[in-house]
Amino acid sequence: MTPTFGLPMVYLVDDEDVVRDALAWLLRSRRLLSEGFASAEAFEQLLDQRLPGGAQDLGWPAAPSCLLLDVRMPGMNGLALFDRLIERGLIERLPVIFLTGHGDVPTAVQTVKRGAFDFVEKPFSDNALVDKVEQALARSEAALRSVRGKTAVQQALADLTDREREVMQLVIAGKPNKLIADDLQISVRTVEVHRARVFDKMGVKSAVELANKVQGRD
């Protein structure tokens, strides 16, 4: 089943009110929701609220999201906030587009090498910026689908009985039912029942599909 998500969200972190207002208007004109923050510290407070489990918390964002982040700000600058996002394992689910002045371009290029999605130099083209935002939101959605898929697999595996797990490992190893029955000292019919239950719980129809799902290749 294809995961469904809420409406995309663009987070704006810039200390200049006029910049945040202009960005919010631009995004609104393209039917994109946004939420603004006047400082990196304010945005980090949001992270603390939404991710109480720290770096291992996968509960946020729940919808495709990206961050437009100014490089130069009073207090914590954009680069420091970016480091915090890396520590929290967020830059795939929350791609970062840096907003830079001309003098910040070399720095912005380095952040892209470290995992930032892209950077936009001020003054920027509205169309170019929105194109990058939409691309970042698409990457975020792909990352969220991956996270949800892995979580679903882990939940399905946890639902298997010990015997079902044993049968599953032998099925993945490519063994036919007769050899699985011999290895586990059970009847072929019992193997068939366990095999069918494994396929049902894991949501697959073949041994190849099962192996790909368990090994994270689907």
PDB file of C-alpha atoms in Angstrom:
ATOM      1  CA  MET A   1       0.000   0.000   0.000  1.00  0.00           C
ATOM      2  CA  THR A   2       1.336   3.431  -0.962  1.00  0.00           C
ATOM      3  CA  PRO A   3       1.914   5.656   2.081  1.00  0.00           C
ATOM      4  CA  THR A   4      -0.151   8.843   2.205  1.00  0.00           C
ATOM      5  CA  PHE A   5       1.126  12.114   3.588  1.00  0.00           C
ATOM      6  CA  GLY A   6      -0.219  15.439   4.723  1.00  0.00           C
ATOM      7  CA  LEU A   7       0.223  18.710   2.857  1.00  0.00           C
ATOM      8  CA  PRO A   8       3.834  19.706   2.089  1.00  0.00           C
ATOM      9  CA  MET A   9       5.419  22.324   4.360  1.00  0.00           C
ATOM     10  CA  VAL A  10       8.266  24.748   3.716  1.00  0.00           C
ATOM     11  CA  TYR A  11      10.071  26.086   6.788  1.00  0.00           C
ATOM     12  CA  LEU A  12      11.668  29.525   6.508  1.00  0.00           C
ATOM     13  CA  VAL A  13      14.523  30.527   8.808  1.00  0.00           C
ATOM     14  CA  ASP A  14      15.725  34.092   8.228  1.00  0.00           C
ATOM     15  CA  ASP A  15      16.235  36.943  10.698  1.00  0.00           C
ATOM     16  CA  GLU A  16      14.771  39.533   8.314  1.00  0.00           C
ATOM     17  CA  ASP A  17      10.994  39.911   8.565  1.00  0.00           C
ATOM     18  CA  VAL A  18      10.749  41.304   5.044  1.00  0.00           C
ATOM     19  CA  VAL A  19      12.523  38.270   3.582  1.00  0.00           C
ATOM     20  CA  ARG A  20      10.317  35.797   5.436  1.00  0.00           C
ATOM     21  CA  ASP A  21       7.178  37.688   4.411  1.00  0.00           C
ATOM     22  CA  ALA A  22       8.266  37.805   0.767  1.00  0.00           C
ATOM     23  CA  LEU A  23       9.083  34.096   0.747  1.00  0.00           C
ATOM     24  CA  ALA A  24       5.791  33.208   2.425  1.00  0.00           C
ATOM     25  CA  TRP A  25       3.882  35.263  -0.172  1.00  0.00           C
ATOM     26  CA  LEU A  26       5.791  33.634  -3.036  1.00  0.00           C
ATOM     27  CA  LEU A  27       5.135  30.129  -1.733  1.00  0.00           C
ATOM     28  CA  ARG A  28       1.489  30.918  -1.026  1.00  0.00           C
ATOM     29  CA  SER A  29       1.086  32.123  -4.625  1.00  0.00           C
ATOM     30  CA  ARG A  30       2.252  28.643  -5.706  1.00  0.00           C
ATOM     31  CA  ARG A  31      -0.104  26.945  -3.229  1.00  0.00           C
ATOM     32  CA  LEU A  32       2.643  25.900  -0.845  1.00  0.00           C
ATOM     33  CA  LEU A  33       2.290  26.206   2.919  1.00  0.00           C
ATOM     34  CA  SER A  34       5.110  27.763   4.923  1.00  0.00           C
ATOM     35  CA  GLU A  35       6.058  28.543   8.499  1.00  0.00           C
ATOM     36  CA  GLY A  36       8.592  31.227   9.381  1.00  0.00           C
ATOM     37  CA  PHE A  37      11.198  31.505  12.137  1.00  0.00           C
ATOM     38  CA  ALA A  38      13.247  34.608  12.963  1.00  0.00           C
ATOM     39  CA  SER A  39      16.245  32.664  14.252  1.00  0.00           C
ATOM     40  CA  ALA A  40      17.962  29.302  14.124  1.00  0.00           C
ATOM     41  CA  GLU A  41      17.340  28.980  17.866  1.00  0.00           C
ATOM     42  CA  ALA A  42      13.578  29.327  17.346  1.00  0.00           C
ATOM     43  CA  PHE A  43      13.592  26.580  14.735  1.00  0.00           C
ATOM     44  CA  GLU A  44      15.665  24.325  16.973  1.00  0.00           C
ATOM     45  CA  GLN A  45      13.046  24.755  19.694  1.00  0.00           C
ATOM     46  CA  LEU A  46      10.513  23.381  17.210  1.00  0.00           C
ATOM     47  CA  LEU A  47      12.790  20.383  16.612  1.00  0.00           C
ATOM     48  CA  ASP A  48      13.035  19.726  20.349  1.00  0.00           C
ATOM     49  CA  GLN A  49       9.230  19.749  20.578  1.00  0.00           C
ATOM     50  CA  ARG A  50       8.621  17.577  17.524  1.00  0.00           C
ATOM     51  CA  LEU A  51      11.500  15.131  18.068  1.00  0.00           C
ATOM     52  CA  PRO A  52      11.567  14.298  21.789  1.00  0.00           C
ATOM     53  CA  GLY A  53      13.292  11.018  20.953  1.00  0.00           C
ATOM     54  CA  GLY A  54      16.319  12.797  19.508  1.00  0.00           C
ATOM     55  CA  ALA A  55      18.210  11.522  16.482  1.00  0.00           C
ATOM     56  CA  GLN A  56      16.420   8.160  16.495  1.00  0.00           C
ATOM     57  CA  ASP A  57      12.936   9.732  16.439  1.00  0.00           C
ATOM     58  CA  LEU A  58      11.374   9.181  12.993  1.00  0.00           C
ATOM     59  CA  GLY A  59       7.993  10.729  13.798  1.00  0.00           C
ATOM     60  CA  TRP A  60       8.659  14.120  12.197  1.00  0.00           C
ATOM     61  CA  PRO A  61       8.189  15.487   9.660  1.00  0.00           C
ATOM     62  CA  ALA A  62       5.032  13.551   8.873  1.00  0.00           C
ATOM     63  CA  ALA A  63       4.590  15.291   5.505  1.00  0.00           C
ATOM     64  CA  PRO A  64       7.070  16.239   2.758  1.00  0.00           C
ATOM     65  CA  SER A  65       9.017  19.243   4.035  1.00  0.00           C
ATOM     66  CA  CYS A  66      12.063  21.350   3.284  1.00  0.00           C
ATOM     67  CA  LEU A  67      13.950  24.194   4.917  1.00  0.00           C
ATOM     68  CA  LEU A  68      14.938  27.530   3.393  1.00  0.00           C
ATOM     69  CA  LEU A  69      17.815  28.592   5.601  1.00  0.00           C
ATOM     70  CA  ASP A  70      19.737  31.868   5.654  1.00  0.00           C
ATOM     71  CA  VAL A  71      23.486  31.473   6.083  1.00  0.00           C
ATOM     72  CA  ARG A  72      24.159  34.646   8.075  1.00  0.00           C
ATOM     73  CA  MET A  73      22.038  35.350  11.153  1.00  0.00           C
ATOM     74  CA  PRO A  74      22.674  36.773  14.630  1.00  0.00           C
ATOM     75  CA  GLY A  75      23.292  34.134  17.292  1.00  0.00           C
ATOM     76  CA  MET A  76      23.337  30.643  15.837  1.00  0.00           C
ATOM     77  CA  ASN A  77      23.986  30.963  12.102  1.00  0.00           C
ATOM     78  CA  GLY A  78      22.581  28.772   9.361  1.00  0.00           C
ATOM     79  CA  LEU A  79      25.700  26.630   9.169  1.00  0.00           C
ATOM     80  CA  ALA A  80      25.487  25.748  12.867  1.00  0.00           C
ATOM     81  CA  LEU A  81      21.820  24.827  12.516  1.00  0.00           C
ATOM     82  CA  PHE A  82      22.689  22.691   9.500  1.00  0.00           C
ATOM     83  CA  ASP A  83      25.227  20.813  11.649  1.00  0.00           C
ATOM     84  CA  ARG A  84      22.472  20.145  14.204  1.00  0.00           C
ATOM     85  CA  LEU A  85      20.208  18.797  11.467  1.00  0.00           C
ATOM     86  CA  ILE A  86      22.959  16.429  10.334  1.00  0.00           C
ATOM     87  CA  GLU A  87      23.372  15.220  13.929  1.00  0.00           C
ATOM     88  CA  ARG A  88      19.638  14.529  14.121  1.00  0.00           C
ATOM     89  CA  GLY A  89      19.695  12.600  10.832  1.00  0.00           C
ATOM     90  CA  LEU A  90      17.170  14.981   9.288  1.00  0.00           C
ATOM     91  CA  ILE A  91      18.661  16.245   6.046  1.00  0.00           C
ATOM     92  CA  GLU A  92      17.051  13.540   3.886  1.00  0.00           C
ATOM     93  CA  ARG A  93      13.570  13.974   5.353  1.00  0.00           C
ATOM     94  CA  LEU A  94      14.060  17.756   5.617  1.00  0.00           C
ATOM     95  CA  PRO A  95      16.233  18.871   2.675  1.00  0.00           C
ATOM     96  CA  VAL A  96      17.970  22.206   3.235  1.00  0.00           C
ATOM     97  CA  ILE A  97      18.176  24.980   0.640  1.00  0.00           C
ATOM     98  CA  PHE A  98      20.540  27.715   1.766  1.00  0.00           C
ATOM     99  CA  LEU A  99      19.825  31.378   1.020  1.00  0.00           C
ATOM    100  CA  THR A 100      23.166  33.066   0.459  1.00  0.00           C
ATOM    101  CA  GLY A 101      24.725  36.397  -0.326  1.00  0.00           C
ATOM    102  CA  HIS A 102      27.409  36.548  -3.007  1.00  0.00           C
ATOM    103  CA  GLY A 103      30.221  36.233  -0.463  1.00  0.00           C
ATOM    104  CA  ASP A 104      28.676  33.060   0.996  1.00  0.00           C
ATOM    105  CA  VAL A 105      28.635  31.068  -2.252  1.00  0.00           C
ATOM    106  CA  PRO A 106      31.885  29.107  -1.613  1.00  0.00           C
ATOM    107  CA  THR A 107      30.572  28.168   1.831  1.00  0.00           C
ATOM    108  CA  ALA A 108      27.229  27.137   0.371  1.00  0.00           C
ATOM    109  CA  VAL A 109      28.972  24.914  -2.177  1.00  0.00           C
ATOM    110  CA  GLN A 110      30.739  23.142   0.681  1.00  0.00           C
ATOM    111  CA  THR A 111      27.432  22.543   2.479  1.00  0.00           C
ATOM    112  CA  VAL A 112      26.040  20.899  -0.653  1.00  0.00           C
ATOM    113  CA  LYS A 113      28.991  18.518  -0.573  1.00  0.00           C
ATOM    114  CA  ARG A 114      28.039  17.754   3.052  1.00  0.00           C
ATOM    115  CA  GLY A 115      24.433  16.974   2.190  1.00  0.00           C
ATOM    116  CA  ALA A 116      22.571  20.252   1.742  1.00  0.00           C
ATOM    117  CA  PHE A 117      20.056  20.018  -1.090  1.00  0.00           C
ATOM    118  CA  ASP A 118      21.098  23.236  -2.850  1.00  0.00           C
ATOM    119  CA  PHE A 119      21.656  26.950  -2.391  1.00  0.00           C
ATOM    120  CA  VAL A 120      20.083  30.061  -3.895  1.00  0.00           C
ATOM    121  CA  GLU A 121      21.982  33.309  -4.187  1.00  0.00           C
ATOM    122  CA  LYS A 122      20.275  36.559  -3.225  1.00  0.00           C
ATOM    123  CA  PRO A 123      18.632  38.276  -5.019  1.00  0.00           C
ATOM    124  CA  PHE A 124      17.026  35.129  -6.376  1.00  0.00           C
ATOM    125  CA  SER A 125      14.690  34.282  -9.230  1.00  0.00           C
ATOM    126  CA  ASP A 126      11.235  33.388  -7.925  1.00  0.00           C
ATOM    127  CA  ASN A 127      10.779  30.629 -10.493  1.00  0.00           C
ATOM    128  CA  ALA A 128      14.196  29.116  -9.850  1.00  0.00           C
ATOM    129  CA  LEU A 129      13.621  29.118  -6.098  1.00  0.00           C
ATOM    130  CA  VAL A 130      10.202  27.483  -6.300  1.00  0.00           C
ATOM    131  CA  ASP A 131      11.578  24.868  -8.709  1.00  0.00           C
ATOM    132  CA  LYS A 132      14.248  23.963  -6.143  1.00  0.00           C
ATOM    133  CA  VAL A 133      11.656  23.884  -3.352  1.00  0.00           C
ATOM    134  CA  GLU A 134       9.454  21.483  -5.311  1.00  0.00           C
ATOM    135  CA  GLN A 135      12.439  19.255  -6.047  1.00  0.00           C
ATOM    136  CA  ALA A 136      13.396  19.275  -2.351  1.00  0.00           C
ATOM    137  CA  LEU A 137       9.843  18.357  -1.361  1.00  0.00           C
ATOM    138  CA  ALA A 138       9.941  15.440  -3.807  1.00  0.00           C
ATOM    139  CA  ARG A 139      13.167  14.203  -2.189  1.00  0.00           C
ATOM    140  CA  SER A 140      11.601  14.565   1.252  1.00  0.00           C
ATOM    141  CA  GLU A 141       8.606  12.500   0.160  1.00  0.00           C
ATOM    142  CA  ALA A 142      10.886   9.769  -1.160  1.00  0.00           C
ATOM    143  CA  ALA A 143      12.773   9.712   2.152  1.00  0.00           C
ATOM    144  CA  LEU A 144       9.532   9.519   4.128  1.00  0.00           C
ATOM    145  CA  ARG A 145       8.319   6.635   1.971  1.00  0.00           C
ATOM    146  CA  SER A 146      11.567   4.810   2.672  1.00  0.00           C
ATOM    147  CA  VAL A 147      11.270   5.392   6.427  1.00  0.00           C
ATOM    148  CA  ARG A 148       7.664   4.218   6.492  1.00  0.00           C
ATOM    149  CA  GLY A 149       8.503   1.188   4.401  1.00  0.00           C
ATOM    150  CA  LYS A 150      11.320   0.138   6.734  1.00  0.00           C
ATOM    151  CA  THR A 151       9.114   0.692   9.776  1.00  0.00           C
ATOM    152  CA  ALA A 152       6.365  -1.436   8.259  1.00  0.00           C
ATOM    153  CA  VAL A 153       8.838  -4.247   7.543  1.00  0.00           C
ATOM    154  CA  GLN A 154      10.138  -4.158  11.120  1.00  0.00           C
ATOM    155  CA  GLN A 155       6.579  -4.314  12.467  1.00  0.00           C
ATOM    156  CA  ALA A 156       5.743  -7.240  10.194  1.00  0.00           C
ATOM    157  CA  LEU A 157       8.894  -9.105  11.243  1.00  0.00           C
ATOM    158  CA  ALA A 158       8.019  -8.566  14.897  1.00  0.00           C
ATOM    159  CA  ASP A 159       4.636 -10.184  14.245  1.00  0.00           C
ATOM    160  CA  LEU A 160       6.208 -13.455  13.059  1.00  0.00           C
ATOM    161  CA  THR A 161       6.398 -16.413  15.411  1.00  0.00           C
ATOM    162  CA  ASP A 162       9.772 -18.009  16.097  1.00  0.00           C
ATOM    163  CA  ARG A 163       8.929 -20.925  13.783  1.00  0.00           C
ATOM    164  CA  GLU A 164       7.721 -18.591  11.039  1.00  0.00           C
ATOM    165  CA  ARG A 165      10.978 -16.679  11.327  1.00  0.00           C
ATOM    166  CA  GLU A 166      12.965 -19.915  10.963  1.00  0.00           C
ATOM    167  CA  VAL A 167      10.980 -20.898   7.880  1.00  0.00           C
ATOM    168  CA  MET A 168      11.374 -17.402   6.436  1.00  0.00           C
ATOM    169  CA  GLN A 169      15.176 -17.497   6.718  1.00  0.00           C
ATOM    170  CA  LEU A 170      15.321 -20.839   4.922  1.00  0.00           C
ATOM    171  CA  VAL A 171      12.924 -19.612   2.218  1.00  0.00           C
ATOM    172  CA  ILE A 172      15.148 -16.558   1.689  1.00  0.00           C
ATOM    173  CA  ALA A 173      18.149 -18.906   1.461  1.00  0.00           C
ATOM    174  CA  GLY A 174      16.419 -20.522  -1.512  1.00  0.00           C
ATOM    175  CA  LYS A 175      15.636 -23.881   0.032  1.00  0.00           C
ATOM    176  CA  PRO A 176      12.576 -25.825  -1.255  1.00  0.00           C
ATOM    177  CA  ASN A 177       9.849 -26.894   1.165  1.00  0.00           C
ATOM    178  CA  LYS A 178      11.139 -30.501   1.350  1.00  0.00           C
ATOM    179  CA  LEU A 179      14.608 -29.427   2.528  1.00  0.00           C
ATOM    180  CA  ILE A 180      13.111 -26.889   4.950  1.00  0.00           C
ATOM    181  CA  ALA A 181      10.984 -29.682   6.396  1.00  0.00           C
ATOM    182  CA  ASP A 182      14.066 -31.896   6.802  1.00  0.00           C
ATOM    183  CA  ASP A 183      16.099 -29.087   8.420  1.00  0.00           C
ATOM    184  CA  LEU A 184      13.372 -28.235  10.918  1.00  0.00           C
ATOM    185  CA  GLN A 185      12.155 -31.827  11.353  1.00  0.00           C
ATOM    186  CA  ILE A 186       8.571 -30.926  10.533  1.00  0.00           C
ATOM    187  CA  SER A 187       6.218 -32.050   7.781  1.00  0.00           C
ATOM    188  CA  VAL A 188       6.148 -30.482   4.333  1.00  0.00           C
ATOM    189  CA  ARG A 189       2.512 -29.525   4.942  1.00  0.00           C
ATOM    190  CA  THR A 190       3.508 -27.654   8.083  1.00  0.00           C
ATOM    191  CA  VAL A 191       6.204 -25.824   6.136  1.00  0.00           C
ATOM    192  CA  GLU A 192       3.612 -24.856   3.525  1.00  0.00           C
ATOM    193  CA  VAL A 193       1.333 -23.437   6.224  1.00  0.00           C
ATOM    194  CA  HIS A 194       4.131 -21.430   7.842  1.00  0.00           C
ATOM    195  CA  ARG A 195       5.365 -20.242   4.454  1.00  0.00           C
ATOM    196  CA  ALA A 196       1.871 -19.014   3.541  1.00  0.00           C
ATOM    197  CA  ARG A 197       1.558 -17.176   6.859  1.00  0.00           C
ATOM    198  CA  VAL A 198       4.960 -15.527   6.387  1.00  0.00           C
ATOM    199  CA  PHE A 199       4.010 -14.350   2.897  1.00  0.00           C
ATOM    200  CA  ASP A 200       0.697 -13.012   4.195  1.00  0.00           C
ATOM    201  CA  LYS A 201       2.188 -11.154   7.164  1.00  0.00           C
ATOM    202  CA  MET A 202       5.009  -9.709   5.071  1.00  0.00           C
ATOM    203  CA  GLY A 203       2.667  -8.740   2.242  1.00  0.00           C
ATOM    204  CA  VAL A 204       4.568 -10.608  -0.485  1.00  0.00           C
ATOM    205  CA  LYS A 205       3.758 -13.245  -3.088  1.00  0.00           C
ATOM    206  CA  SER A 206       7.122 -14.842  -3.821  1.00  0.00           C
ATOM    207  CA  ALA A 207      10.393 -15.813  -2.182  1.00  0.00           C
ATOM    208  CA  VAL A 208      12.260 -13.231  -4.270  1.00  0.00           C
ATOM    209  CA  GLU A 209       9.890 -10.471  -3.176  1.00  0.00           C
ATOM    210  CA  LEU A 210      10.274 -11.619   0.437  1.00  0.00           C
ATOM    211  CA  ALA A 211      14.071 -11.529   0.231  1.00  0.00           C
ATOM    212  CA  ASN A 212      14.058  -8.066  -1.329  1.00  0.00           C
ATOM    213  CA  LYS A 213      11.739  -6.687   1.328  1.00  0.00           C
ATOM    214  CA  VAL A 214      13.639  -8.157   4.269  1.00  0.00           C
ATOM    215  CA  GLN A 215      16.978  -7.044   2.836  1.00  0.00           C
ATOM    216  CA  GLY A 216      15.675  -3.538   2.074  1.00  0.00           C
ATOM    217  CA  ARG A 217      15.869  -3.742  -1.718  1.00  0.00           C
ATOM    218  CA  ASP A 218      12.202  -3.216  -2.578  1.00  0.00           C
TER     219      ASP A 218
END
